CSV table of C-alpha atoms in Angstrom, one decimal:
chain,number,residue,atom,x,y,z
M,1,MET,CA,-14.4,40.2,-11.3
M,2,HIS,CA,-15.2,43.9,-11.6
M,3,SER,CA,-13.0,44.6,-8.6
M,4,HIS,CA,-10.1,42.9,-10.1
M,5,GLU,CA,-10.4,44.6,-13.4
M,6,THR,CA,-10.4,48.0,-11.5
M,7,LYS,CA,-7.5,47.0,-9.5
M,8,ASP,CA,-5.7,46.1,-12.8
M,9,LYS,CA,-6.6,49.3,-14.5
M,10,LEU,CA,-5.5,51.3,-11.3
M,11,ALA,CA,-2.1,49.4,-11.3
M,12,PHE,CA,-1.6,50.1,-15.1
M,13,TRP,CA,-2.4,53.8,-14.5
M,14,GLN,CA,-0.1,54.0,-11.4
M,15,ASN,CA,2.8,52.5,-13.3
M,16,ASN,CA,2.5,54.5,-16.4
M,17,ASN,CA,1.4,58.0,-14.9
M,18,TRP,CA,4.7,59.6,-15.1
M,19,GLU,CA,4.5,60.1,-18.9
M,20,PRO,CA,1.4,62.2,-18.7
M,21,GLU,CA,2.6,63.7,-15.6
M,22,LEU,CA,5.7,65.1,-17.4
M,23,PHE,CA,3.7,66.3,-20.4
M,24,ILE,CA,1.3,68.1,-18.2
M,25,SER,CA,3.8,69.7,-16.0
M,26,GLY,CA,6.1,70.9,-18.8
M,27,GLY,CA,3.4,72.2,-21.0
M,28,ALA,CA,1.4,73.7,-18.1
M,29,ILE,CA,4.2,75.7,-16.7
M,30,PHE,CA,4.7,77.6,-20.1
M,31,VAL,CA,0.9,78.1,-20.6
M,32,LEU,CA,0.3,79.3,-17.1
M,33,MET,CA,3.1,81.7,-17.1
M,34,GLN,CA,1.6,83.4,-20.2
M,35,LEU,CA,-1.8,83.3,-18.5
M,36,ASN,CA,-0.6,85.1,-15.5
M,37,GLU,CA,0.8,87.9,-17.6
M,38,TRP,CA,-2.5,88.3,-19.3
M,39,LEU,CA,-4.5,88.2,-16.2
M,40,HIS,CA,-2.3,90.9,-14.6
M,41,ARG,CA,-2.6,93.2,-17.6
M,42,PHE,CA,-6.3,92.7,-17.9
M,43,SER,CA,-6.8,93.4,-14.1
M,44,THR,CA,-4.8,96.5,-14.2
M,45,LEU,CA,-6.8,97.9,-17.2
M,46,LEU,CA,-9.9,97.0,-15.4
M,47,PHE,CA,-8.8,98.7,-12.4
M,48,GLU,CA,-7.8,101.9,-14.4
M,49,GLN,CA,-11.4,102.1,-15.9
M,50,SER,CA,-13.5,101.2,-12.8
M,51,GLY,CA,-11.4,102.5,-9.9
M,52,PHE,CA,-12.3,99.6,-7.8
M,53,PHE,CA,-9.3,97.9,-6.5
M,54,GLU,CA,-11.1,94.6,-5.7
M,55,ASN,CA,-10.9,94.0,-9.6
M,56,ILE,CA,-7.1,93.6,-9.2
M,57,LEU,CA,-7.3,91.6,-6.0
M,58,ILE,CA,-9.9,89.0,-7.5
M,59,PHE,CA,-7.5,88.4,-10.4
M,60,HIS,CA,-4.5,88.3,-8.2
M,61,PHE,CA,-6.2,85.4,-6.2
M,62,VAL,CA,-6.4,83.5,-9.5
M,63,ILE,CA,-2.8,84.5,-10.3
M,64,THR,CA,-1.7,83.1,-6.8
M,65,ALA,CA,-3.4,79.8,-7.5
M,66,ILE,CA,-1.5,79.6,-10.8
M,67,GLN,CA,1.6,80.5,-9.1
M,68,ALA,CA,1.1,77.4,-6.7
M,69,LEU,CA,0.7,75.3,-9.8
M,70,ILE,CA,3.8,76.6,-11.4
M,71,PHE,CA,5.9,76.1,-8.4
M,72,GLY,CA,4.4,72.5,-7.8
M,73,PHE,CA,4.9,71.6,-11.5
M,74,GLY,CA,8.3,72.8,-11.4
M,75,LEU,CA,9.2,70.8,-8.3
M,76,HIS,CA,7.4,67.7,-9.8
M,77,LEU,CA,9.7,68.1,-13.1
M,78,ILE,CA,12.8,68.2,-10.8
M,79,CYS,CA,11.6,65.0,-8.9
M,80,ARG,CA,10.7,63.1,-12.1
M,81,GLY,CA,13.9,64.2,-13.8
M,82,PHE,CA,15.7,62.7,-10.9
M,83,TRP,CA,13.5,59.6,-11.0
M,84,VAL,CA,14.4,59.1,-14.6
M,85,ALA,CA,18.1,59.5,-14.0
M,86,MET,CA,17.9,56.8,-11.3
M,87,VAL,CA,15.8,54.5,-13.5
M,88,GLY,CA,18.6,54.9,-16.1
M,89,LEU,CA,21.4,54.0,-13.5
M,90,SER,CA,19.3,50.9,-12.6
M,91,ILE,CA,19.4,49.9,-16.4
M,92,ALA,CA,23.0,50.6,-16.7
M,93,PHE,CA,24.0,48.9,-13.5
M,94,PRO,CA,21.4,46.2,-12.8
M,95,GLN,CA,23.4,44.6,-9.9
M,96,ASP,CA,22.6,47.6,-7.9
M,97,ILE,CA,24.9,48.8,-5.1
M,98,ARG,CA,27.8,46.6,-4.5
M,99,PRO,CA,28.4,46.4,-0.6
M,100,GLU,CA,31.8,44.8,-0.9
M,101,LYS,CA,33.2,48.1,-2.4
M,102,LEU,CA,31.8,50.3,0.3
M,103,PRO,CA,34.0,51.6,3.2
M,104,GLN,CA,34.8,49.0,5.8
M,105,GLN,CA,35.9,51.0,8.6
M,106,GLU,CA,34.0,52.3,11.5
M,107,PRO,CA,32.1,54.6,12.0
M,108,PHE,CA,31.6,54.9,8.2
M,109,ARG,CA,30.5,51.2,7.7
M,110,SER,CA,27.6,51.6,10.4
M,111,PHE,CA,26.5,54.9,9.1
M,112,ILE,CA,26.3,53.9,5.4
M,113,GLN,CA,24.4,50.5,6.2
M,114,LYS,CA,22.0,52.5,8.3
M,115,HIS,CA,21.2,55.3,5.9
M,116,LEU,CA,21.7,53.6,2.4
M,117,SER,CA,19.0,52.1,0.6
M,118,SER,CA,18.8,49.9,-2.6
M,119,ASN,CA,18.5,51.7,-5.9
M,120,ARG,CA,14.9,50.1,-6.5
M,121,THR,CA,13.8,51.4,-3.0
M,122,PHE,CA,15.1,54.9,-3.6
M,123,ILE,CA,13.3,54.9,-7.2
M,124,GLU,CA,10.1,53.9,-5.4
M,125,LYS,CA,10.4,56.7,-2.9
M,126,LEU,CA,11.1,59.1,-5.7
M,127,HIS,CA,8.0,57.8,-7.7
M,128,HIS,CA,5.9,58.3,-4.6
M,129,THR,CA,7.3,61.6,-3.8
M,130,ALA,CA,6.6,62.9,-7.5
M,131,GLY,CA,3.2,61.7,-7.4
M,132,LEU,CA,2.5,63.4,-4.0
M,133,VAL,CA,4.1,66.8,-5.2
M,134,PHE,CA,1.9,66.7,-8.4
M,135,GLY,CA,-1.3,66.0,-6.3
M,136,LEU,CA,-0.2,68.7,-3.7
M,137,SER,CA,0.2,71.2,-6.5
M,138,VAL,CA,-3.2,70.9,-7.7
M,139,LEU,CA,-4.8,70.7,-4.3
M,140,SER,CA,-3.1,73.9,-3.2
M,141,ALA,CA,-4.3,75.6,-6.3
M,142,TRP,CA,-7.8,74.5,-5.4
M,143,VAL,CA,-7.5,75.7,-1.7
M,144,ILE,CA,-6.4,79.2,-2.9
M,145,LEU,CA,-9.3,79.2,-5.4
M,146,SER,CA,-11.6,78.2,-2.7
M,147,ILE,CA,-10.6,81.0,-0.5
M,148,PHE,CA,-11.2,83.2,-3.5
M,149,THR,CA,-14.7,82.0,-4.2
M,150,VAL,CA,-15.7,82.4,-0.6
M,151,LEU,CA,-14.5,86.0,-0.5
M,152,LEU,CA,-15.9,86.8,-3.8
M,153,ALA,CA,-19.4,85.6,-2.8
M,154,LEU,CA,-19.4,87.2,0.8
M,155,VAL,CA,-17.4,90.3,0.8
M,156,PRO,CA,-19.3,93.2,-0.6
M,157,HIS,CA,-17.7,94.9,-3.6
M,158,THR,CA,-17.0,98.7,-3.1
M,159,GLY,CA,-19.1,99.4,-6.2
M,160,LEU,CA,-22.1,98.6,-4.0
M,161,ARG,CA,-21.3,101.6,-1.8
M,162,TYR,CA,-22.3,103.9,-4.7
M,163,ALA,CA,-25.3,101.7,-5.7
M,164,LEU,CA,-26.9,101.2,-2.3
M,165,GLY,CA,-25.5,104.1,0.0
M,166,GLU,CA,-23.3,103.9,3.1
M,167,SER,CA,-26.0,102.5,5.4
M,168,TRP,CA,-26.9,99.5,3.4
M,169,PHE,CA,-23.2,98.9,2.5
M,170,LEU,CA,-22.3,98.9,6.2
M,171,LEU,CA,-25.0,96.4,6.9
M,172,LEU,CA,-23.7,94.2,4.2
M,173,ARG,CA,-20.1,94.3,5.6
M,174,LEU,CA,-21.5,93.5,9.0
M,175,ALA,CA,-23.3,90.4,7.5
M,176,ALA,CA,-20.1,89.5,5.6
M,177,GLY,CA,-18.0,89.7,8.8
M,178,PHE,CA,-20.4,87.3,10.6
M,179,LEU,CA,-20.3,84.8,7.7
M,180,LEU,CA,-16.6,85.0,7.4
M,181,SER,CA,-16.3,84.3,11.1
M,182,ALA,CA,-18.2,81.0,10.5
M,183,GLY,CA,-15.8,80.5,7.6
M,184,LEU,CA,-12.9,80.4,10.0
M,185,LEU,CA,-14.6,77.4,11.6
M,186,TYR,CA,-14.7,75.7,8.3
M,187,LEU,CA,-11.0,76.5,7.7
M,188,LEU,CA,-10.1,75.1,11.1
M,189,ASP,CA,-11.8,71.9,10.4
M,190,PHE,CA,-10.0,71.6,7.1
M,191,ILE,CA,-6.5,71.9,8.4
M,192,THR,CA,-7.2,69.7,11.3
M,193,PHE,CA,-8.6,66.8,9.3
M,194,GLY,CA,-12.1,67.2,10.6
M,195,TRP,CA,-11.7,68.0,14.3
M,196,LEU,CA,-15.0,69.7,14.5
M,197,LYS,CA,-16.8,66.8,12.8
M,198,LYS,CA,-15.6,64.5,15.7
M,199,GLN,CA,-17.0,66.6,18.4
M,200,ALA,CA,-20.2,65.0,19.5
M,201,GLY,CA,-21.6,68.2,21.1
M,202,ILE,CA,-21.1,70.4,18.0
M,203,ALA,CA,-21.1,68.1,14.9
M,204,ARG,CA,-24.8,68.6,14.2
M,205,LEU,CA,-24.5,72.4,14.5
M,206,TYR,CA,-21.6,72.5,12.4
M,207,TYR,CA,-23.0,70.5,9.7
M,208,ARG,CA,-25.0,73.3,8.3
M,209,VAL,CA,-21.9,75.5,8.2
M,210,TYR,CA,-20.0,72.8,6.6
M,211,ARG,CA,-22.5,72.2,3.8
M,212,PHE,CA,-22.7,76.0,3.1
M,213,PHE,CA,-19.0,76.6,2.8
M,214,SER,CA,-18.5,73.3,1.0
M,215,LEU,CA,-20.7,74.8,-1.7
M,216,LEU,CA,-19.1,78.3,-1.7
M,217,SER,CA,-15.6,76.9,-2.0
M,218,LEU,CA,-16.4,74.2,-4.6
M,219,ALA,CA,-15.1,71.5,-2.4
M,220,PHE,CA,-16.7,68.9,-4.6
M,221,PHE,CA,-13.7,69.5,-7.0
M,222,TYR,CA,-10.9,68.5,-4.6
M,223,ARG,CA,-12.6,66.6,-1.8
M,224,THR,CA,-11.5,63.1,-2.8
M,225,ALA,CA,-8.0,64.4,-3.4
M,226,TYR,CA,-8.0,66.1,0.0
M,227,TYR,CA,-9.3,62.9,1.9
M,228,THR,CA,-6.9,60.7,-0.1
M,229,ILE,CA,-4.0,62.7,1.2
M,230,ALA,CA,-5.4,63.4,4.7
M,231,THR,CA,-6.0,59.7,5.5
M,232,ASN,CA,-2.6,58.7,4.4
M,233,ILE,CA,0.0,61.1,5.8
M,234,LYS,CA,0.3,62.8,9.1
M,235,ARG,CA,-1.6,65.9,9.8
M,236,TRP,CA,1.5,68.1,10.5
M,237,LYS,CA,3.2,67.0,7.3
M,238,PHE,CA,-0.1,67.8,5.3
M,239,ASP,CA,-0.4,71.2,7.0
M,240,LEU,CA,3.4,71.9,6.5
M,241,TYR,CA,3.1,71.0,2.6
M,242,LEU,CA,0.1,73.1,2.2
M,243,LEU,CA,1.5,76.1,4.1
M,244,VAL,CA,4.8,75.9,2.0
M,245,PHE,CA,2.9,75.8,-1.3
M,246,VAL,CA,0.5,78.5,-0.5
M,247,SER,CA,3.2,80.8,1.2
M,248,ILE,CA,5.5,80.5,-1.9
M,249,ALA,CA,2.5,81.2,-4.3
M,250,VAL,CA,1.5,84.3,-2.2
M,251,LEU,CA,5.1,85.7,-1.9
M,252,SER,CA,5.9,85.0,-5.6
M,253,THR,CA,2.7,86.8,-6.7
M,254,ALA,CA,3.5,89.8,-4.2
M,255,TYR,CA,7.1,90.0,-5.6
M,256,THR,CA,6.2,89.7,-9.3
M,257,TYR,CA,2.9,91.7,-9.4
M,258,GLY,CA,2.5,93.2,-6.2
M,259,GLY,CA,-0.8,91.4,-5.3
M,260,LEU,CA,-2.6,90.3,-2.1
M,261,ILE,CA,0.1,91.4,0.3
M,262,HIS,CA,-1.1,95.1,-0.4
M,263,TRP,CA,-4.8,94.2,0.4
M,264,GLY,CA,-6.7,97.3,1.1
M,265,ASN,CA,-4.0,99.8,-0.2
M,266,PRO,CA,-5.3,100.7,-3.7
M,267,LEU,CA,-2.7,103.4,-4.2
M,268,HIS,CA,0.0,100.7,-4.3
M,269,TYR,CA,-1.5,99.6,-7.7
M,270,LEU,CA,-1.3,103.0,-9.3
M,271,HIS,CA,2.5,102.9,-9.2
M,272,LEU,CA,2.9,106.5,-8.4
M,273,GLN,CA,6.4,106.3,-7.2
M,274,GLN,CA,8.8,108.2,-9.3
M,275,ASN,CA,12.5,108.7,-9.2
M,276,ASN,CA,13.5,112.1,-10.6
M,277,GLU,CA,16.8,110.9,-11.4
M,278,GLN,CA,15.6,108.1,-13.5
M,279,ILE,CA,14.0,108.1,-17.0
M,280,GLU,CA,10.7,106.1,-16.8
M,281,ALA,CA,10.4,104.1,-20.1
M,282,ARG,CA,6.6,103.7,-19.7
M,283,PHE,CA,6.2,107.5,-20.2
M,284,TYR,CA,7.5,107.4,-23.7
M,285,ASP,CA,6.0,105.5,-26.6
M,286,ASN,CA,9.4,105.0,-28.3
M,287,LEU,CA,11.1,103.5,-25.1
M,288,ARG,CA,8.3,101.4,-23.5
M,289,PRO,CA,8.8,97.7,-23.6
M,290,GLU,CA,6.5,95.6,-25.5
M,291,GLY,CA,3.5,94.5,-23.3
M,292,ALA,CA,4.1,97.3,-20.6
M,293,LEU,CA,1.4,99.7,-19.6
M,294,ILE,CA,1.6,103.4,-19.3
M,295,GLU,CA,-0.5,103.7,-16.1
M,296,LEU,CA,-0.1,107.4,-15.7
M,297,ALA,CA,0.8,109.6,-18.8
M,298,SER,CA,3.0,109.4,-21.9
M,299,ILE,CA,4.4,111.4,-24.8
M,300,PRO,CA,5.5,110.0,-28.2
M,301,SER,CA,9.4,110.3,-27.5
M,302,ASP,CA,11.9,111.3,-25.0
M,303,ILE,CA,13.5,113.5,-27.7
M,304,VAL,CA,11.2,115.9,-29.4
M,305,ASP,CA,12.2,117.7,-32.7
M,306,LYS,CA,8.7,118.8,-33.6
M,307,PRO,CA,6.9,122.0,-32.6
M,308,VAL,CA,4.2,120.2,-30.8
M,309,VAL,CA,3.8,117.2,-28.6
M,310,ARG,CA,0.9,115.1,-27.9
M,311,LEU,CA,0.3,114.4,-24.0
M,312,PHE,CA,-1.8,111.3,-23.2
M,313,VAL,CA,-3.1,110.8,-19.6
M,314,VAL,CA,-4.4,107.5,-18.5
M,315,ARG,CA,-7.9,107.9,-16.9
M,316,GLN,CA,-7.5,106.3,-13.3
M,317,GLY,CA,-10.9,105.6,-12.0
M,318,TYR,CA,-9.8,105.4,-8.4
M,319,ILE,CA,-8.1,108.9,-8.6
M,320,GLU,CA,-11.2,110.4,-10.2
M,321,ARG,CA,-13.5,108.8,-7.5
M,322,LEU,CA,-11.2,110.5,-4.9
M,323,ALA,CA,-11.9,113.8,-6.6
M,324,GLY,CA,-15.7,113.2,-6.4
M,325,ILE,CA,-15.9,112.4,-10.1
M,326,ASP,CA,-17.8,109.4,-11.3
M,327,PRO,CA,-15.8,107.8,-14.3
M,328,LYS,CA,-18.8,106.8,-16.1
M,329,GLN,CA,-20.5,110.0,-15.9
M,330,ALA,CA,-17.6,112.4,-16.4
M,331,ASN,CA,-17.6,114.6,-19.5
M,332,ILE,CA,-14.4,116.0,-21.3
M,333,SER,CA,-14.7,119.4,-19.6
M,334,THR,CA,-14.9,117.8,-16.1
M,335,LEU,CA,-11.8,115.8,-16.9
M,336,ALA,CA,-10.0,118.8,-18.2
M,337,ARG,CA,-10.5,120.6,-14.7
M,338,HIS,CA,-9.4,117.6,-13.0
M,339,TYR,CA,-6.1,116.9,-14.9
M,340,ARG,CA,-4.0,120.1,-15.1
M,341,VAL,CA,-0.9,120.4,-17.1
M,342,SER,CA,2.3,122.6,-16.7
M,343,LEU,CA,5.5,123.0,-18.8
M,344,ASN,CA,8.7,123.8,-16.8
M,345,GLY,CA,6.7,124.8,-13.8
M,346,LYS,CA,4.3,127.2,-15.9
M,347,ALA,CA,0.5,126.3,-16.3
M,348,CYS,CA,-0.6,125.4,-19.7
M,349,ASP,CA,-4.1,126.9,-20.0
M,350,ALA,CA,-6.7,126.7,-22.6
M,351,LEU,CA,-5.7,123.2,-23.7
M,352,GLN,CA,-8.3,121.3,-25.8
M,353,TRP,CA,-8.6,117.6,-24.7
M,354,PHE,CA,-10.0,114.6,-26.7
M,355,TYR,CA,-11.0,111.1,-25.5
M,356,PHE,CA,-8.3,108.8,-26.6
M,357,THR,CA,-7.4,105.1,-26.5
M,358,HIS,CA,-3.8,104.4,-26.7
M,359,PRO,CA,-3.0,102.3,-29.8
M,360,GLN,CA,-0.1,100.3,-28.1
M,361,THR,CA,-1.5,99.7,-24.8
M,362,LYS,CA,-5.2,99.9,-25.2
M,363,GLU,CA,-5.5,102.1,-22.2
M,364,LYS,CA,-8.2,104.5,-22.2
M,365,GLY,CA,-7.7,108.2,-21.4
M,366,ILE,CA,-7.6,111.8,-22.7
M,367,ALA,CA,-5.1,113.6,-25.0
M,368,THR,CA,-4.1,117.0,-25.8
M,369,TYR,CA,-1.5,118.8,-28.0
M,370,ILE,CA,1.0,121.2,-26.4
M,371,PRO,CA,2.7,123.8,-28.6
M,372,LEU,CA,6.6,123.7,-28.0
M,373,HIS,CA,7.8,126.3,-30.7
M,374,ALA,CA,8.7,128.9,-28.0
M,375,LEU,CA,11.0,126.4,-26.2
M,376,ALA,CA,14.8,126.6,-26.5
M,377,PRO,CA,16.7,123.4,-27.4
M,378,GLY,CA,17.5,121.5,-24.1
M,379,LEU,CA,15.9,119.6,-21.3
M,380,HIS,CA,12.4,120.4,-20.2
M,381,THR,CA,9.7,119.0,-17.9
M,382,LEU,CA,6.0,118.4,-18.7
M,383,ALA,CA,3.9,117.7,-15.5
M,384,VAL,CA,0.4,116.7,-14.8
M,385,HIS,CA,-1.3,118.0,-11.5
M,386,LEU,CA,-4.4,117.0,-9.6
M,387,PRO,CA,-5.5,120.3,-8.0
M,388,HIS,CA,-8.6,118.8,-6.5
M,389,LEU,CA,-7.0,116.1,-4.5
M,390,PRO,CA,-4.8,116.2,-1.3
M,391,ASN,CA,-1.4,117.7,-1.4
M,392,ARG,CA,0.4,114.4,-2.4
M,393,PHE,CA,-1.4,114.4,-5.6
M,394,ARG,CA,-1.5,118.2,-6.4
M,395,GLN,CA,2.0,118.6,-7.4
M,396,GLY,CA,3.9,116.2,-9.4
M,397,TYR,CA,1.3,113.6,-10.1
M,398,VAL,CA,3.5,112.7,-13.0
M,399,GLN,CA,6.6,114.4,-14.3
M,400,ILE,CA,7.8,113.7,-17.8
M,401,PRO,CA,11.4,115.1,-18.7
M,402,PHE,CA,12.1,115.3,-22.4
M,403,TYR,CA,14.9,116.9,-24.7
M,404,LYS,CA,13.9,119.6,-27.2
M,405,SER,CA,16.1,119.3,-30.1
M,406,THR,CA,16.5,121.2,-33.4
M,407,PRO,CA,15.4,119.5,-36.6
M,408,ALA,CA,17.9,117.0,-37.9
M,409,GLU,CA,20.6,118.2,-40.1
M,410,GLY,CA,19.6,117.7,-43.7
M,411,GLN,CA,15.9,117.8,-43.0
M,412,PRO,CA,14.2,120.0,-45.7
M,413,LYS,CA,13.3,123.4,-44.4
M,414,ALA,CA,9.8,124.7,-44.5
M,415,GLN,CA,9.2,126.9,-47.6
M,416,HIS,CA,7.9,130.4,-47.1
């Protein structure tokens, strides 16, 4: 009796699952896109303050998993929309396809008879495909998050180098390399539908590896979904589906946010590339798009009509560590020696710096005020240099062009 009730409930859920599927997919796409933007922004701020690029990579793994969900849910919406359309056609034309009105001449008749299915059969295939896409979307996201949790648990954070010293950090990396090699066995077993579990000679030895990485990868969340799919479709199809979902997620993350594909290249995340023939809106408070970050330095406006300008320099923890400065211990005088300023190529000495959190972007840094009363109206360039770093940073770490104008006509003149 219980078995029949369970089957009846399952049949009811299967026949009515398209409604919650559409609701979840449509709402999740919007929410997940907003979440991705927030995660990217938060990871960038964390990288600026700490200087450890792993902080960005950690968040980008989560973003990649979300991208897999967005792609899968979008594809699911397309499948479900097509399915709804075909159901509508079946209601409008209950007689289905009318064979007598199909082409009767060869070779068209044989081709159509071979490849044409009834409307009902096609609707059932679409229903099956939509459900499979929905399930693969969630499974792909979990696979990416599983890789993330394993790497998070095993790969030593760069911060440990400063806490433990080079020798202990090297030992940790060697241990992590050994464990990750064992993790490749777990990955191989995953994509081959349990090939290692079927080998009599190594199954018992592999069991402990399997249990260890099952725990690290949080496999209990997706194990049922994995075996449901793995035991009902061919292995090459499963691997192909998974490869497509994960590849699209990684590539879309790399294209949109520059993540994962630049593993091991922290300088990429500093966005140091500048085009001297282009105005960078992020360097000006009046031009910067809402939600965008400064990342390097900024001034209030690209057109300055005041005798003084405030220069704000974002503190980049990674850059400071390259110069031998601990971002947590550095005082204002140390930072003043690290970040040097020039105006039209002439050094600006004796500047007084202050700690400053930018009110628009919430980025932390230092600020100073540079007098401009001696400047003639016209185009000028304010630059920040890092004299204690290699050549690529010493000159032109950031260059900010601005136009010095006279006070607007009609503006009250100062009384003497």
